[in-house]
PDB file of C-alpha atoms in Angstrom:
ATOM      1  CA  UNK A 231     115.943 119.008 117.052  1.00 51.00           C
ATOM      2  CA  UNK A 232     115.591 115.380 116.549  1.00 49.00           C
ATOM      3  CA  UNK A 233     116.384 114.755 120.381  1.00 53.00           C
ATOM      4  CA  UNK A 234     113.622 117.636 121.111  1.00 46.00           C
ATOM      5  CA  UNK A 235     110.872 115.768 118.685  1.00 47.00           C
ATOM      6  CA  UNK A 236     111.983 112.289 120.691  1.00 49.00           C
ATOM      7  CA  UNK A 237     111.693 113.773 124.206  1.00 47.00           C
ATOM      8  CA  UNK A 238     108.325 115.387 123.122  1.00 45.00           C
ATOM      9  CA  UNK A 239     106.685 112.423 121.232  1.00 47.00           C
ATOM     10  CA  UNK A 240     108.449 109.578 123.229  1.00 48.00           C
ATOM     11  CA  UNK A 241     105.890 107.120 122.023  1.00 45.00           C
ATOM     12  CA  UNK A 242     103.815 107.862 118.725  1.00 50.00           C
ATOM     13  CA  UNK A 243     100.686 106.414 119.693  1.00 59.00           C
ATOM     14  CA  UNK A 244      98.794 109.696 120.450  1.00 66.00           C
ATOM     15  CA  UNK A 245     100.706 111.391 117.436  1.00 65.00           C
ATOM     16  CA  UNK A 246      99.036 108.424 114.976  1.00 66.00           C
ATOM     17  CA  UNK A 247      95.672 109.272 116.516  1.00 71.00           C
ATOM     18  CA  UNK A 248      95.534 112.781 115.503  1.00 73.00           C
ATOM     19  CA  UNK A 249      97.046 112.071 112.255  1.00 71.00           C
ATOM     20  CA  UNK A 250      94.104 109.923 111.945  1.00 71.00           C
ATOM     21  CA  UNK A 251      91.643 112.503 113.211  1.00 79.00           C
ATOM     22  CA  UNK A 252      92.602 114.867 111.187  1.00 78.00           C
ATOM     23  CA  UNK A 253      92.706 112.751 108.100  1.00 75.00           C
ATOM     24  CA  UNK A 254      88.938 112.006 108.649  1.00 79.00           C
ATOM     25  CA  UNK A 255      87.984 115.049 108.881  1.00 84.00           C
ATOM     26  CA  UNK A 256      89.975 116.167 105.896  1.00 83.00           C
ATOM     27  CA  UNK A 257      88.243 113.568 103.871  1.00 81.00           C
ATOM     28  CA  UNK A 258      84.794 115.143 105.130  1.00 84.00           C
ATOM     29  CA  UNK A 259      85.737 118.962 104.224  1.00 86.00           C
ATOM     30  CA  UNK A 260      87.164 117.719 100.563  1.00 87.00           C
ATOM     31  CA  UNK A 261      83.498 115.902 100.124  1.00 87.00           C
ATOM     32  CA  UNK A 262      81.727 119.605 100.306  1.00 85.00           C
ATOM     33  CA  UNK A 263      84.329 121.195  99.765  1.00 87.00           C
ATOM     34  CA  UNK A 264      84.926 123.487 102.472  1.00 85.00           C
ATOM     35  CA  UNK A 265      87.831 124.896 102.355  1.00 84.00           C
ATOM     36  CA  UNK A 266      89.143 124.596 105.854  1.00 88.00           C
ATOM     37  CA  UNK A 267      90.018 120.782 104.429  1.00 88.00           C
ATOM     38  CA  UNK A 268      93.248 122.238 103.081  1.00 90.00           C
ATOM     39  CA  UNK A 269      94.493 123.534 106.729  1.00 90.00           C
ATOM     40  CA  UNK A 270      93.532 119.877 108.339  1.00 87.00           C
ATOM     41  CA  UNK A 271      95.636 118.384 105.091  1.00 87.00           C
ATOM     42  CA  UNK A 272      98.538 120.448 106.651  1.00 88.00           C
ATOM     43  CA  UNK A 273      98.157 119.091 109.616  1.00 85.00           C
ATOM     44  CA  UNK A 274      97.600 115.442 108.777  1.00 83.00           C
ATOM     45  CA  UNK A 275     100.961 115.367 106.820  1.00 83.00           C
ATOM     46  CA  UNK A 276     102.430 117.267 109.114  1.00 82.00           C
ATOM     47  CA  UNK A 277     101.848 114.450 111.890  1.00 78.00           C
ATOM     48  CA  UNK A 278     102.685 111.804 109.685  1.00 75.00           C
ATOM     49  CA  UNK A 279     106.189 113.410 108.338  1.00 77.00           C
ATOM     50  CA  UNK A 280     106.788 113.654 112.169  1.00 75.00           C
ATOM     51  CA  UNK A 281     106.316 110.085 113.018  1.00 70.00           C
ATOM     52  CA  UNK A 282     109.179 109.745 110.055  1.00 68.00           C
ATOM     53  CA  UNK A 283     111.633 111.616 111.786  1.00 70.00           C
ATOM     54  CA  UNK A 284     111.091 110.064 115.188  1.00 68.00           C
ATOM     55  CA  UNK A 285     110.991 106.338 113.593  1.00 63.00           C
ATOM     56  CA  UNK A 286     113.769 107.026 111.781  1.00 61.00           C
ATOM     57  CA  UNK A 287     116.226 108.546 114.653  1.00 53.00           C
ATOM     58  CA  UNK A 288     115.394 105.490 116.472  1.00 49.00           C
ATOM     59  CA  UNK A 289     115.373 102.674 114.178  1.00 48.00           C
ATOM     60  CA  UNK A 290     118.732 104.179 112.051  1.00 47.00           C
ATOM     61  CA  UNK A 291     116.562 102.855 109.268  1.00 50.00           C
ATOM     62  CA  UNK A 292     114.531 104.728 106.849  1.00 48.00           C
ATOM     63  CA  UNK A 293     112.701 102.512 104.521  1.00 50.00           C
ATOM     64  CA  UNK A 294     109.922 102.127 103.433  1.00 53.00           C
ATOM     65  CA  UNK A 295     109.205 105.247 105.867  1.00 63.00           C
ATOM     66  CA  UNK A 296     111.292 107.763 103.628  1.00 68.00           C
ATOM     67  CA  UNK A 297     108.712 107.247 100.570  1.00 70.00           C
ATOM     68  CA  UNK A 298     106.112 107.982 103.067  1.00 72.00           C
ATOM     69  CA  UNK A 299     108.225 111.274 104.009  1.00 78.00           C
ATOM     70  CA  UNK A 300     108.662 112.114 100.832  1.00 80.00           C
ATOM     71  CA  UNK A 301     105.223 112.051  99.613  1.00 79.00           C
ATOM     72  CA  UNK A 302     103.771 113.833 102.849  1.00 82.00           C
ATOM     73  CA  UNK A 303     105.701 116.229 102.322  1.00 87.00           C
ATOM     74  CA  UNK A 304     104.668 116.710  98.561  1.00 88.00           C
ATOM     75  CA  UNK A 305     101.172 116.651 100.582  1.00 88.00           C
ATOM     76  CA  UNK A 306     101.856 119.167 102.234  1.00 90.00           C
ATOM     77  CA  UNK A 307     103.164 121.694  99.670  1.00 92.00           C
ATOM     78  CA  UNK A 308     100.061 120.971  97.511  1.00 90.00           C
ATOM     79  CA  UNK A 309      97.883 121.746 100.722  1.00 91.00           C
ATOM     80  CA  UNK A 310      99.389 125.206 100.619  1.00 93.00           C
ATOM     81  CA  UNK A 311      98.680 125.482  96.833  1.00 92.00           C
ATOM     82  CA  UNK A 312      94.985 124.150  97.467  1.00 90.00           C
ATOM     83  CA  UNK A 313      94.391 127.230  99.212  1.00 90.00           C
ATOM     84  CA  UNK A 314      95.155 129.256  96.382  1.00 91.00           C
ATOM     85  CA  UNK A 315      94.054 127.594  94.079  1.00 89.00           C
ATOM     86  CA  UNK A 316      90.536 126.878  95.124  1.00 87.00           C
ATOM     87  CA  UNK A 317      90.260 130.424  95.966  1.00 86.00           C
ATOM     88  CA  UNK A 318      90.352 131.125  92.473  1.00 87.00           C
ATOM     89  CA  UNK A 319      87.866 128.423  91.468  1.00 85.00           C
ATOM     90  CA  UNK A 320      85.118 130.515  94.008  1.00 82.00           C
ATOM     91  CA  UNK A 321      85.843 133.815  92.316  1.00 82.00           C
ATOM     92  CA  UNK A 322      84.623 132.285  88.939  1.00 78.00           C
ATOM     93  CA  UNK A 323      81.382 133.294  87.242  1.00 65.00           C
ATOM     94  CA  UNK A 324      78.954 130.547  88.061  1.00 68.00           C
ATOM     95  CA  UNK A 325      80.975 128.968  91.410  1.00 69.00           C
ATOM     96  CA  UNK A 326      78.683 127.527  94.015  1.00 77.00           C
ATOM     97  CA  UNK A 327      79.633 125.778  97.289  1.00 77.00           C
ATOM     98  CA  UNK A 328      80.882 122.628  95.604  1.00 82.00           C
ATOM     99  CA  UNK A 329      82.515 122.916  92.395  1.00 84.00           C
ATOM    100  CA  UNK A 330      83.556 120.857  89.562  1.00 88.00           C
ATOM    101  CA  UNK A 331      86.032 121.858  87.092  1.00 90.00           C
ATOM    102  CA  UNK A 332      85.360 119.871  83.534  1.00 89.00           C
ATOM    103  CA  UNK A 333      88.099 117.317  82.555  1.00 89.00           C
ATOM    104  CA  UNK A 334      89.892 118.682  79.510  1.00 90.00           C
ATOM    105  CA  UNK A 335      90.924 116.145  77.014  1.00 89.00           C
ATOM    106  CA  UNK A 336      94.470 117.629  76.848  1.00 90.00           C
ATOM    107  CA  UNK A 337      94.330 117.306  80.672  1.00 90.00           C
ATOM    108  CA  UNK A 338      93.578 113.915  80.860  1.00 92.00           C
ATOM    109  CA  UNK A 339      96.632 112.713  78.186  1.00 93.00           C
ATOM    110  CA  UNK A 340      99.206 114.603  80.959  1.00 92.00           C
ATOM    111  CA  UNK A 341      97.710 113.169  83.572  1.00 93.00           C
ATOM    112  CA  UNK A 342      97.561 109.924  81.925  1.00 92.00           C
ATOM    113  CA  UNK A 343     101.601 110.464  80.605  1.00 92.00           C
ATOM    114  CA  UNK A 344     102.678 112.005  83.488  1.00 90.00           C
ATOM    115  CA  UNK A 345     101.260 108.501  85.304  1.00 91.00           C
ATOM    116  CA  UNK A 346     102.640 106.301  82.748  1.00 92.00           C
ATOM    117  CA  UNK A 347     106.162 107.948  83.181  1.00 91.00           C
ATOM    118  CA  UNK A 348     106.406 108.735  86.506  1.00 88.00           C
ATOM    119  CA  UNK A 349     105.428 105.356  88.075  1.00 90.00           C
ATOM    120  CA  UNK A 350     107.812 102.962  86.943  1.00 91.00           C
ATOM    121  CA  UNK A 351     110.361 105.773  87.495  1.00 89.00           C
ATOM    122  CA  UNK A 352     109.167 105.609  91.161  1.00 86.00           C
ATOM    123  CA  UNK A 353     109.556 101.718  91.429  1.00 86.00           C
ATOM    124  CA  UNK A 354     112.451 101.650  90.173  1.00 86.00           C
ATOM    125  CA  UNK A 355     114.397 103.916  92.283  1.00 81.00           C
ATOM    126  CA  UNK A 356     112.305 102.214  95.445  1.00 79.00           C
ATOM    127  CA  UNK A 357     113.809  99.091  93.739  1.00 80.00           C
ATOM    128  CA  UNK A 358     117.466 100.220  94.321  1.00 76.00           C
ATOM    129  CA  UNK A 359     116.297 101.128  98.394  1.00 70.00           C
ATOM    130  CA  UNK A 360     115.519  98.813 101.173  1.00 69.00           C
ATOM    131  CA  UNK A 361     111.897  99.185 100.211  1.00 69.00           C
ATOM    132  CA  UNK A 362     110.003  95.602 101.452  1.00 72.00           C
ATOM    133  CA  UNK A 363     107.543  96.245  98.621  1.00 78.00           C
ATOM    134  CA  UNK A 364     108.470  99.027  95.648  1.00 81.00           C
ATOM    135  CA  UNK A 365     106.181  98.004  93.137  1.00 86.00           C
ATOM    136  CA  UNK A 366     103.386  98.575  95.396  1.00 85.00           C
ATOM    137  CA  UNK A 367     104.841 101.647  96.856  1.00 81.00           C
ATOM    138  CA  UNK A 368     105.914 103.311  93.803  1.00 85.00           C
ATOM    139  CA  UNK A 369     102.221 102.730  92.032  1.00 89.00           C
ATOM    140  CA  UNK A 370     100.756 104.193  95.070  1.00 86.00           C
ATOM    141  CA  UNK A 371     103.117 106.997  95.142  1.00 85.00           C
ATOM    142  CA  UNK A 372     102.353 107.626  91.635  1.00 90.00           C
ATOM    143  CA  UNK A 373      98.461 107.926  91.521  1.00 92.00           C
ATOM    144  CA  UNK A 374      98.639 110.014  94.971  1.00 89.00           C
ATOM    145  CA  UNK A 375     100.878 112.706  93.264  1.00 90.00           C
ATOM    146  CA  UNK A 376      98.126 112.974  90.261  1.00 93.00           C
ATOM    147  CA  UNK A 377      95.060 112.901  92.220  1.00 93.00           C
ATOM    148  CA  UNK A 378      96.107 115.416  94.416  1.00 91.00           C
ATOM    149  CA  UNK A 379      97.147 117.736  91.529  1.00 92.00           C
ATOM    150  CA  UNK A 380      93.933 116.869  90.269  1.00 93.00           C
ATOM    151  CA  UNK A 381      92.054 118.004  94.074  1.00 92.00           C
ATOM    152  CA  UNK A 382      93.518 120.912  93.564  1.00 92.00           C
ATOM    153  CA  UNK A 383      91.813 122.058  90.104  1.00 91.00           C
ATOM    154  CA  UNK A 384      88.602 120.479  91.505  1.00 90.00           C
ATOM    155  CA  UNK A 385      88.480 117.822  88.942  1.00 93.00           C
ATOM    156  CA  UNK A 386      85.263 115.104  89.965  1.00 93.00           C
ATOM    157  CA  UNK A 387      87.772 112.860  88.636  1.00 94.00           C
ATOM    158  CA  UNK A 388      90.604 113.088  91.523  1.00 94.00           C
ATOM    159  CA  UNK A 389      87.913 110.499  93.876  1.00 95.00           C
ATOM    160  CA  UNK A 390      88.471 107.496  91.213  1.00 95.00           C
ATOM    161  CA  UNK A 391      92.397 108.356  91.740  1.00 94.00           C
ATOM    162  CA  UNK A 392      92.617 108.199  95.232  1.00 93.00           C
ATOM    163  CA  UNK A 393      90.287 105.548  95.078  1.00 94.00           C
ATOM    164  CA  UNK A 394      93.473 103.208  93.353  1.00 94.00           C
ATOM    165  CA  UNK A 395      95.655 104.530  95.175  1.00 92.00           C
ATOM    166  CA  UNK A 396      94.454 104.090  98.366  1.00 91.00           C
ATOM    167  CA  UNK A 397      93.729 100.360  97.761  1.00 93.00           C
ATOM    168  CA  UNK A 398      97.363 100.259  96.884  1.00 90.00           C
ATOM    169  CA  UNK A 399      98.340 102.113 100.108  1.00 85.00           C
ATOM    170  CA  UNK A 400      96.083  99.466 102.262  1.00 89.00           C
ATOM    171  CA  UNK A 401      97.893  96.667 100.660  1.00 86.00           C
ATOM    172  CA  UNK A 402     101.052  98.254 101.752  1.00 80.00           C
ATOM    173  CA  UNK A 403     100.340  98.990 104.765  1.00 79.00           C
ATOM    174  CA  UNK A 404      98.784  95.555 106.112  1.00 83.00           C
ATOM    175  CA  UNK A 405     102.181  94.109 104.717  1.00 78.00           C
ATOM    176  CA  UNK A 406     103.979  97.073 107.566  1.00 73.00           C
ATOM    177  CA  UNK A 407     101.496  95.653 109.896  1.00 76.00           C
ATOM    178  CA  UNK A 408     101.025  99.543 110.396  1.00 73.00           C
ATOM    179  CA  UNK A 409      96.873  99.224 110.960  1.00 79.00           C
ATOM    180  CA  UNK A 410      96.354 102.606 112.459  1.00 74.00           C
ATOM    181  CA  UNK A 411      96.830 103.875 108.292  1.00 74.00           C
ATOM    182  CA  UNK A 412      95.330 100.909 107.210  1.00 83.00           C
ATOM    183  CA  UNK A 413      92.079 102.277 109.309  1.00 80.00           C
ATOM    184  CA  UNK A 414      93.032 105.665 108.012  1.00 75.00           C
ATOM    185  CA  UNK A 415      92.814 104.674 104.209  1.00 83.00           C
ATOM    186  CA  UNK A 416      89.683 102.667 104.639  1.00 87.00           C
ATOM    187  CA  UNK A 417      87.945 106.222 105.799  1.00 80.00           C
ATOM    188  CA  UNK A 418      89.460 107.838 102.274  1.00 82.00           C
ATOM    189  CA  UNK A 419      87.788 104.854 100.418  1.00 91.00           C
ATOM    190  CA  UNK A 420      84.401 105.165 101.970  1.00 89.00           C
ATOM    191  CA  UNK A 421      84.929 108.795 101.781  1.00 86.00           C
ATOM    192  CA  UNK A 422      85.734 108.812  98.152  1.00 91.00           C
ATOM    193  CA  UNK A 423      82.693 106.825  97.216  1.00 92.00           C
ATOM    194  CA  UNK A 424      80.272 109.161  99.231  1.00 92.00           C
ATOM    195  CA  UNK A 425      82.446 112.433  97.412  1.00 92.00           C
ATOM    196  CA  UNK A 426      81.787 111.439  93.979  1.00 93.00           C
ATOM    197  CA  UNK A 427      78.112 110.691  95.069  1.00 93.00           C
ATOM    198  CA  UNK A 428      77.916 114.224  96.349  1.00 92.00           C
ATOM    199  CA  UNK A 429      79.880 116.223  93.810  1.00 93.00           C
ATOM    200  CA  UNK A 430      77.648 114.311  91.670  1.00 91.00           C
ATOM    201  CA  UNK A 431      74.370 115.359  92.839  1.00 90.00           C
ATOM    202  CA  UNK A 432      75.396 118.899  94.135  1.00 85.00           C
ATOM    203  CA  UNK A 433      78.117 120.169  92.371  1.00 79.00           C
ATOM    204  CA  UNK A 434      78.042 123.316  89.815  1.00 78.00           C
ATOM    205  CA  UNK A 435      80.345 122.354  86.485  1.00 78.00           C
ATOM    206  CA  UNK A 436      82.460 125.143  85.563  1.00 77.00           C
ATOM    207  CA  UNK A 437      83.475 125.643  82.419  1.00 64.00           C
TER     208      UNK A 437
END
């Protein structure tokens, strides 16, 4: 399969591209929320768990690409669950085209312990790996899992999450000199200023 994916992608280049694409316009649908943002999620982690594989097979060396597999492919599942999920958002009384579910208190203390366990549980197995930079990794790998549990419950919150994590991710990521994702989390920054603008100024709070 691996020899299939090699012979098929024999250079990544064009892969990366559309895994950038993609990305962007994810970013755009999760801003109004249009639901088709959920199917271009699947497809932007499916590109980049595919560049894993084929770096991988060739290199005989996983890190710090496995943390990146891993967490695509956590993307991935909660792409399919976004689907779901938001469906049931727009059969509530009172749903609009962009829709913001209120915060709950007892939310934000999982969230919050969730984060505070989960993160130095993450840099500390990417400790014991060949990981160049697990601190960094792990606290990005960390917020990413929240705020995308948090994207899909529609919380206005989620934008400040990414917003940390994907300043994390860019630090990272210069450090891999791997600038085609640097590019790609500069678009979720801008992206995730201009969502909480619009959620902001457009969005109907549920209750």
């Amino acid at each position: 399969m691996i020899e299939f994916l090699q012979s098929v992608f024999e250079y990544t280049s064009w892969i990366q591209i559309f895994s950038l694409v993609s990305g962007v316009i994810y970013c755009l649908m999760q801003v109004v929320q249009h639901k088709w943002m959920w199917y271009f999620g699947l497809m932007t982690a499916g590109a980049a768990l595919i560049v894993a594989i084929i770096n991988f097979d060739s290199t005989g060396a996983w890190a710090p690409l496995w943390a990146q597999f891993i967490l695509n492919s956590y993307f991935f599942l909660m792409d399919i669950v976004g689907i779901f999920s938001w469906r049931k958002i727009r059969s509530r009384e009172g749903a609009q085209a962009v829709n913001i579910v209120k915060l709950e208190r007892k939310s934000v203390l999982r969230y919050g312990a969730g984060l505070m366990i989960l993160t130095p549980v993450i840099c500390l197995i990417f400790a014991f790996t060949n990981d160049p930079d697990p601190v960094a990794e792990g606290i990005s790998f960390g917020l990413s899992i929240v705020a995308q549990l948090m994207l899909t419950r529609s919380h206005i919150e989620q934008w400040f999450m990414w917003m940390a994590a994907d300043i994390v991710a860019i630090i990272v990521y210069s450090g891999q000199g791997a600038w085609w994702m640097v590019g790609l989390y500069y678009c979720y920054i801008l992206s995730a200023f201009f969502g909480v603008y619009y959620w902001r100024q457009h969005g109907a709070h549920l209750k």
